[in-house]
Amino acid sequence: DQQVKQNSPSLSVQEGRISILNCDYTNSMFDYFLWYKKYPAEGPTFLISISSIKDKNEDGRFTVFLNKSAKHLSLHIVPSQPGDSAVYFCAASDGGNKLVFGAGTILRVKS
Amino acid sequence: NAGVTQTPKFRVLKTGQSMTLLCAQDMNHEYMYWYRQDPGMGLRLIHYSVGEGTTAKGEVPDGYNVSRLKKQNFLLGLESAAPSQTSVYFCASEGGKYGYTFGSGTRLTVV
């Protein structure tokens, strides 16, 4: 059973608008969450993270929100740019070094 | 450039053949991981290592073996390849608070 779920396989957004990518988790022991971005033929690269003691973390155009009671996190990209088109993976850690990844969401930003 | 290097980038195997995937990192990281990426499944952990000379099983270890004889190298072996092992394989090393640093992947096809 997947502990980290990204229920939207793909998302299409117009350039300049907001992109919202969602992630749900089932393991209440997860206390650290990360987002990775992956371009074709490349490995995933770290984008942004959040600790369970926070409910928001912002880095430029990227903001991650965490709702612990709902076991839900989301990544907001504002404004979206064509270069943001990629696969986005949500990942979680229970304090150890192993990460559990979601299935990924393909984001397409149309110009 | 510092990072994680995977070789080969592409490989086609016949069922029953064996091969070894090499992962090398030059960041002096202790922890290294092997993941496979399949459509709709995200990244699933095959094996990992917490230091030179150590290995441990991940979520999907069957059909694979690993070795970490040197700190900078983590090898993934397939003794008798099966079509179910057709996948994209990613190696990663532990990168501190930024999570993992991934290699660019090996695309393996077993026919």
mmCIF file of C-alpha atoms in Angstrom:
data_model
loop_
_atom_site.group_PDB
_atom_site.id
_atom_site.type_symbol
_atom_site.label_atom_id
_atom_site.label_comp_id
_atom_site.label_asym_id
_atom_site.label_seq_id
_atom_site.Cartn_x
_atom_site.Cartn_y
_atom_site.Cartn_z
ATOM 1 C CA ASP A 1 0.000 0.000 0.000
ATOM 2 C CA GLN A 2 1.425 3.351 -1.013
ATOM 3 C CA GLN A 3 2.245 5.525 1.980
ATOM 4 C CA VAL A 4 2.688 8.628 -0.177
ATOM 5 C CA LYS A 5 0.077 9.307 -2.815
ATOM 6 C CA GLN A 6 -0.043 11.811 -5.610
ATOM 7 C CA ASN A 7 -3.496 11.273 -7.023
ATOM 8 C CA SER A 8 -3.178 13.569 -10.013
ATOM 9 C CA PRO A 9 -1.008 11.957 -12.711
ATOM 10 C CA SER A 10 -0.855 15.201 -14.654
ATOM 11 C CA LEU A 11 -1.686 18.892 -14.475
ATOM 12 C CA SER A 12 -1.817 21.518 -17.203
ATOM 13 C CA VAL A 13 -1.532 25.224 -16.364
ATOM 14 C CA GLN A 14 -1.266 28.425 -18.341
ATOM 15 C CA GLU A 15 1.954 30.398 -18.051
ATOM 16 C CA GLY A 16 1.722 33.052 -15.335
ATOM 17 C CA ARG A 17 -0.998 31.241 -13.404
ATOM 18 C CA ILE A 18 -0.659 29.246 -10.203
ATOM 19 C CA SER A 19 0.215 25.545 -10.249
ATOM 20 C CA ILE A 20 -0.932 23.488 -7.258
ATOM 21 C CA LEU A 21 0.395 19.977 -6.846
ATOM 22 C CA ASN A 22 -1.043 17.804 -4.114
ATOM 23 C CA CYS A 23 0.288 14.959 -2.013
ATOM 24 C CA ASP A 24 -1.334 12.806 0.683
ATOM 25 C CA TYR A 25 0.349 10.479 3.125
ATOM 26 C CA THR A 26 -0.853 7.765 5.462
ATOM 27 C CA ASN A 27 2.071 7.229 7.847
ATOM 28 C CA SER A 28 1.710 9.481 10.894
ATOM 29 C CA MET A 29 5.388 8.918 11.699
ATOM 30 C CA PHE A 30 6.480 11.004 8.714
ATOM 31 C CA ASP A 31 7.992 14.234 9.999
ATOM 32 C CA TYR A 32 9.865 15.653 7.033
ATOM 33 C CA PHE A 33 8.606 16.180 3.511
ATOM 34 C CA LEU A 34 10.352 17.082 0.298
ATOM 35 C CA TRP A 35 9.500 17.904 -3.292
ATOM 36 C CA TYR A 36 11.722 16.886 -6.170
ATOM 37 C CA LYS A 37 11.556 17.975 -9.781
ATOM 38 C CA LYS A 38 12.551 15.728 -12.643
ATOM 39 C CA TYR A 39 13.207 16.615 -16.270
ATOM 40 C CA PRO A 40 13.316 13.899 -18.973
ATOM 41 C CA ALA A 41 16.564 11.926 -19.102
ATOM 42 C CA GLU A 42 17.743 13.476 -15.831
ATOM 43 C CA GLY A 43 17.639 12.422 -12.216
ATOM 44 C CA PRO A 44 15.279 14.093 -9.745
ATOM 45 C CA THR A 45 16.595 17.273 -8.133
ATOM 46 C CA PHE A 46 15.660 18.708 -4.763
ATOM 47 C CA LEU A 47 13.191 21.579 -4.900
ATOM 48 C CA ILE A 48 11.874 22.431 -1.447
ATOM 49 C CA SER A 49 11.197 20.774 1.891
ATOM 50 C CA ILE A 50 9.210 21.254 5.059
ATOM 51 C CA SER A 51 9.462 19.942 8.575
ATOM 52 C CA SER A 52 6.370 18.761 10.422
ATOM 53 C CA ILE A 53 6.823 21.541 12.968
ATOM 54 C CA LYS A 54 5.964 24.070 10.282
ATOM 55 C CA ASP A 55 2.886 24.518 8.131
ATOM 56 C CA LYS A 56 4.471 26.584 5.383
ATOM 57 C CA ASN A 57 7.827 27.015 3.731
ATOM 58 C CA GLU A 58 8.536 29.447 0.929
ATOM 59 C CA ASP A 59 11.413 29.710 -1.517
ATOM 60 C CA GLY A 60 10.956 32.221 -4.277
ATOM 61 C CA ARG A 61 8.114 31.135 -6.541
ATOM 62 C CA PHE A 62 7.716 27.852 -4.668
ATOM 63 C CA THR A 63 5.717 27.385 -1.466
ATOM 64 C CA VAL A 64 4.931 24.136 0.287
ATOM 65 C CA PHE A 65 2.002 23.884 2.678
ATOM 66 C CA LEU A 66 1.578 21.128 5.230
ATOM 67 C CA ASN A 67 -1.700 20.150 6.888
ATOM 68 C CA LYS A 68 -0.775 17.526 9.443
ATOM 69 C CA SER A 69 -4.301 16.826 10.615
ATOM 70 C CA ALA A 70 -5.333 16.024 7.056
ATOM 71 C CA LYS A 71 -2.014 14.323 6.255
ATOM 72 C CA HIS A 72 -1.817 16.494 3.186
ATOM 73 C CA LEU A 73 0.768 18.732 1.613
ATOM 74 C CA SER A 74 0.742 20.861 -1.468
ATOM 75 C CA LEU A 75 3.271 22.638 -3.642
ATOM 76 C CA HIS A 76 2.315 26.020 -5.075
ATOM 77 C CA ILE A 77 4.219 27.535 -7.968
ATOM 78 C CA VAL A 78 3.462 31.196 -8.650
ATOM 79 C CA PRO A 79 3.783 32.372 -11.338
ATOM 80 C CA SER A 80 4.190 29.220 -13.383
ATOM 81 C CA GLN A 81 6.756 29.294 -16.180
ATOM 82 C CA PRO A 82 7.258 26.963 -19.168
ATOM 83 C CA GLY A 83 10.567 25.836 -17.625
ATOM 84 C CA ASP A 84 8.593 24.452 -14.691
ATOM 85 C CA SER A 85 7.222 21.710 -16.952
ATOM 86 C CA ALA A 86 8.534 18.514 -15.380
ATOM 87 C CA VAL A 87 7.546 15.589 -13.201
ATOM 88 C CA TYR A 88 7.179 16.511 -9.533
ATOM 89 C CA PHE A 89 7.685 13.901 -6.836
ATOM 90 C CA CYS A 90 6.532 14.242 -3.272
ATOM 91 C CA ALA A 91 8.679 12.380 -0.708
ATOM 92 C CA ALA A 92 8.487 11.777 3.035
ATOM 93 C CA SER A 93 10.786 10.667 5.821
ATOM 94 C CA ASP A 94 10.057 9.289 9.298
ATOM 95 C CA GLY A 95 13.290 10.676 10.706
ATOM 96 C CA GLY A 96 15.505 8.050 9.159
ATOM 97 C CA ASN A 97 17.483 8.470 5.989
ATOM 98 C CA LYS A 98 15.157 6.536 3.710
ATOM 99 C CA LEU A 99 12.668 8.512 1.692
ATOM 100 C CA VAL A 100 9.295 7.225 0.491
ATOM 101 C CA PHE A 101 8.231 8.706 -2.828
ATOM 102 C CA GLY A 102 4.896 9.278 -4.460
ATOM 103 C CA ALA A 103 4.147 8.280 -8.044
ATOM 104 C CA GLY A 104 4.757 11.773 -9.385
ATOM 105 C CA THR A 105 2.677 14.418 -11.155
ATOM 106 C CA ILE A 106 3.503 15.627 -14.664
ATOM 107 C CA LEU A 107 3.170 19.401 -14.821
ATOM 108 C CA ARG A 108 2.772 21.084 -18.203
ATOM 109 C CA VAL A 109 2.943 24.860 -18.302
ATOM 110 C CA LYS A 110 1.552 26.226 -21.556
ATOM 111 C CA SER A 111 2.868 29.469 -22.987
ATOM 112 C CA ASN B 1 31.304 18.666 -11.335
ATOM 113 C CA ALA B 2 30.631 16.973 -8.011
ATOM 114 C CA GLY B 3 27.712 14.626 -8.002
ATOM 115 C CA VAL B 4 26.485 11.118 -8.681
ATOM 116 C CA THR B 5 27.507 9.312 -11.850
ATOM 117 C CA GLN B 6 25.713 6.234 -13.163
ATOM 118 C CA THR B 7 26.991 3.881 -15.835
ATOM 119 C CA PRO B 8 25.781 2.721 -18.263
ATOM 120 C CA LYS B 9 23.006 5.120 -19.300
ATOM 121 C CA PHE B 10 21.210 2.575 -21.466
ATOM 122 C CA ARG B 11 21.300 -1.189 -21.739
ATOM 123 C CA VAL B 12 19.304 -3.928 -23.411
ATOM 124 C CA LEU B 13 19.551 -7.404 -21.899
ATOM 125 C CA LYS B 14 18.159 -10.742 -22.894
ATOM 126 C CA THR B 15 16.192 -12.673 -20.313
ATOM 127 C CA GLY B 16 18.582 -14.616 -18.111
ATOM 128 C CA GLN B 17 21.607 -12.415 -18.729
ATOM 129 C CA SER B 18 23.416 -10.696 -15.895
ATOM 130 C CA MET B 19 24.758 -7.195 -15.541
ATOM 131 C CA THR B 20 26.070 -4.695 -13.016
ATOM 132 C CA LEU B 21 25.077 -1.055 -12.743
ATOM 133 C CA LEU B 22 27.705 1.232 -11.280
ATOM 134 C CA CYS B 23 27.051 4.289 -9.153
ATOM 135 C CA ALA B 24 29.872 6.593 -8.110
ATOM 136 C CA GLN B 25 29.699 9.685 -5.900
ATOM 137 C CA ASP B 26 32.436 12.157 -5.064
ATOM 138 C CA MET B 27 30.748 13.977 -2.184
ATOM 139 C CA ASN B 28 32.004 11.677 0.565
ATOM 140 C CA HIS B 29 28.440 10.720 1.486
ATOM 141 C CA GLU B 30 27.886 7.774 3.787
ATOM 142 C CA TYR B 31 24.420 6.806 2.597
ATOM 143 C CA MET B 32 23.670 5.549 -0.893
ATOM 144 C CA TYR B 33 20.516 4.169 -2.461
ATOM 145 C CA TRP B 34 19.232 2.347 -5.528
ATOM 146 C CA TYR B 35 15.717 3.100 -6.752
ATOM 147 C CA ARG B 36 13.692 1.974 -9.713
ATOM 148 C CA GLN B 37 11.140 4.159 -11.422
ATOM 149 C CA ASP B 38 8.136 2.633 -13.125
ATOM 150 C CA PRO B 39 5.065 4.380 -14.602
ATOM 151 C CA GLY B 40 2.418 4.999 -11.955
ATOM 152 C CA MET B 41 4.655 3.587 -9.224
ATOM 153 C CA GLY B 42 7.035 6.430 -8.552
ATOM 154 C CA LEU B 43 10.452 5.676 -7.129
ATOM 155 C CA ARG B 44 10.741 2.452 -5.179
ATOM 156 C CA LEU B 45 13.750 1.607 -3.020
ATOM 157 C CA ILE B 46 15.623 -1.555 -4.041
ATOM 158 C CA HIS B 47 18.632 -1.603 -1.703
ATOM 159 C CA TYR B 48 20.564 0.920 0.288
ATOM 160 C CA SER B 49 23.837 1.310 2.176
ATOM 161 C CA VAL B 50 24.613 3.276 5.312
ATOM 162 C CA GLY B 51 28.354 3.086 4.824
ATOM 163 C CA GLU B 52 31.261 1.235 3.270
ATOM 164 C CA GLY B 53 30.848 -2.510 3.600
ATOM 165 C CA THR B 54 27.151 -2.337 4.569
ATOM 166 C CA THR B 55 24.008 -3.030 2.563
ATOM 167 C CA ALA B 56 20.342 -3.465 3.396
ATOM 168 C CA LYS B 57 17.135 -4.390 1.607
ATOM 169 C CA GLY B 58 14.600 -1.844 0.562
ATOM 170 C CA GLU B 59 11.027 -2.187 -0.615
ATOM 171 C CA VAL B 60 11.641 -4.265 -3.774
ATOM 172 C CA PRO B 61 14.944 -6.177 -3.347
ATOM 173 C CA ASP B 62 14.090 -9.477 -5.041
ATOM 174 C CA GLY B 63 16.205 -10.275 -8.079
ATOM 175 C CA TYR B 64 18.896 -7.732 -7.195
ATOM 176 C CA ASN B 65 22.143 -7.775 -5.241
ATOM 177 C CA VAL B 66 24.353 -4.893 -4.194
ATOM 178 C CA SER B 67 27.856 -4.245 -2.929
ATOM 179 C CA ARG B 68 29.559 -1.270 -1.316
ATOM 180 C CA LEU B 69 33.230 -2.229 -1.215
ATOM 181 C CA LYS B 70 34.350 1.385 -1.459
ATOM 182 C CA LYS B 71 32.619 4.374 0.070
ATOM 183 C CA GLN B 72 32.289 6.169 -3.232
ATOM 184 C CA ASN B 73 30.830 3.239 -5.198
ATOM 185 C CA PHE B 74 27.536 1.384 -4.923
ATOM 186 C CA LEU B 75 26.972 -1.472 -7.370
ATOM 187 C CA LEU B 76 23.626 -2.979 -8.320
ATOM 188 C CA GLY B 77 23.665 -6.443 -9.843
ATOM 189 C CA LEU B 78 21.085 -8.441 -11.719
ATOM 190 C CA GLU B 79 22.084 -12.110 -11.724
ATOM 191 C CA SER B 80 19.384 -13.367 -14.109
ATOM 192 C CA ALA B 81 17.469 -10.552 -15.733
ATOM 193 C CA ALA B 82 13.692 -10.818 -16.191
ATOM 194 C CA PRO B 83 11.329 -8.659 -18.273
ATOM 195 C CA SER B 84 9.801 -7.396 -15.000
ATOM 196 C CA GLN B 85 13.121 -5.682 -14.309
ATOM 197 C CA THR B 86 12.683 -3.402 -17.310
ATOM 198 C CA SER B 87 12.778 0.000 -15.662
ATOM 199 C CA VAL B 88 14.740 3.176 -15.122
ATOM 200 C CA TYR B 89 17.209 2.820 -12.267
ATOM 201 C CA PHE B 90 18.362 5.751 -10.181
ATOM 202 C CA CYS B 91 21.176 5.885 -7.714
ATOM 203 C CA ALA B 92 21.242 8.529 -5.002
ATOM 204 C CA SER B 93 23.494 9.567 -2.167
ATOM 205 C CA GLU B 94 22.438 11.253 1.054
ATOM 206 C CA GLY B 95 22.813 14.988 0.790
ATOM 207 C CA GLY B 96 21.968 16.251 4.249
ATOM 208 C CA LYS B 97 19.031 18.613 4.668
ATOM 209 C CA TYR B 98 18.568 18.805 0.915
ATOM 210 C CA GLY B 99 17.811 15.132 0.771
ATOM 211 C CA TYR B 100 19.243 13.091 -1.963
ATOM 212 C CA THR B 101 21.510 13.816 -4.895
ATOM 213 C CA PHE B 102 20.466 11.606 -7.773
ATOM 214 C CA GLY B 103 22.325 10.305 -10.769
ATOM 215 C CA SER B 104 20.854 10.744 -14.232
ATOM 216 C CA GLY B 105 19.563 7.181 -14.391
ATOM 217 C CA THR B 106 20.068 3.939 -16.302
ATOM 218 C CA ARG B 107 17.344 2.843 -18.697
ATOM 219 C CA LEU B 108 17.295 -0.955 -18.744
ATOM 220 C CA THR B 109 15.232 -3.038 -21.118
ATOM 221 C CA VAL B 110 15.020 -6.809 -20.678
ATOM 222 C CA VAL B 111 13.711 -8.670 -23.731
#
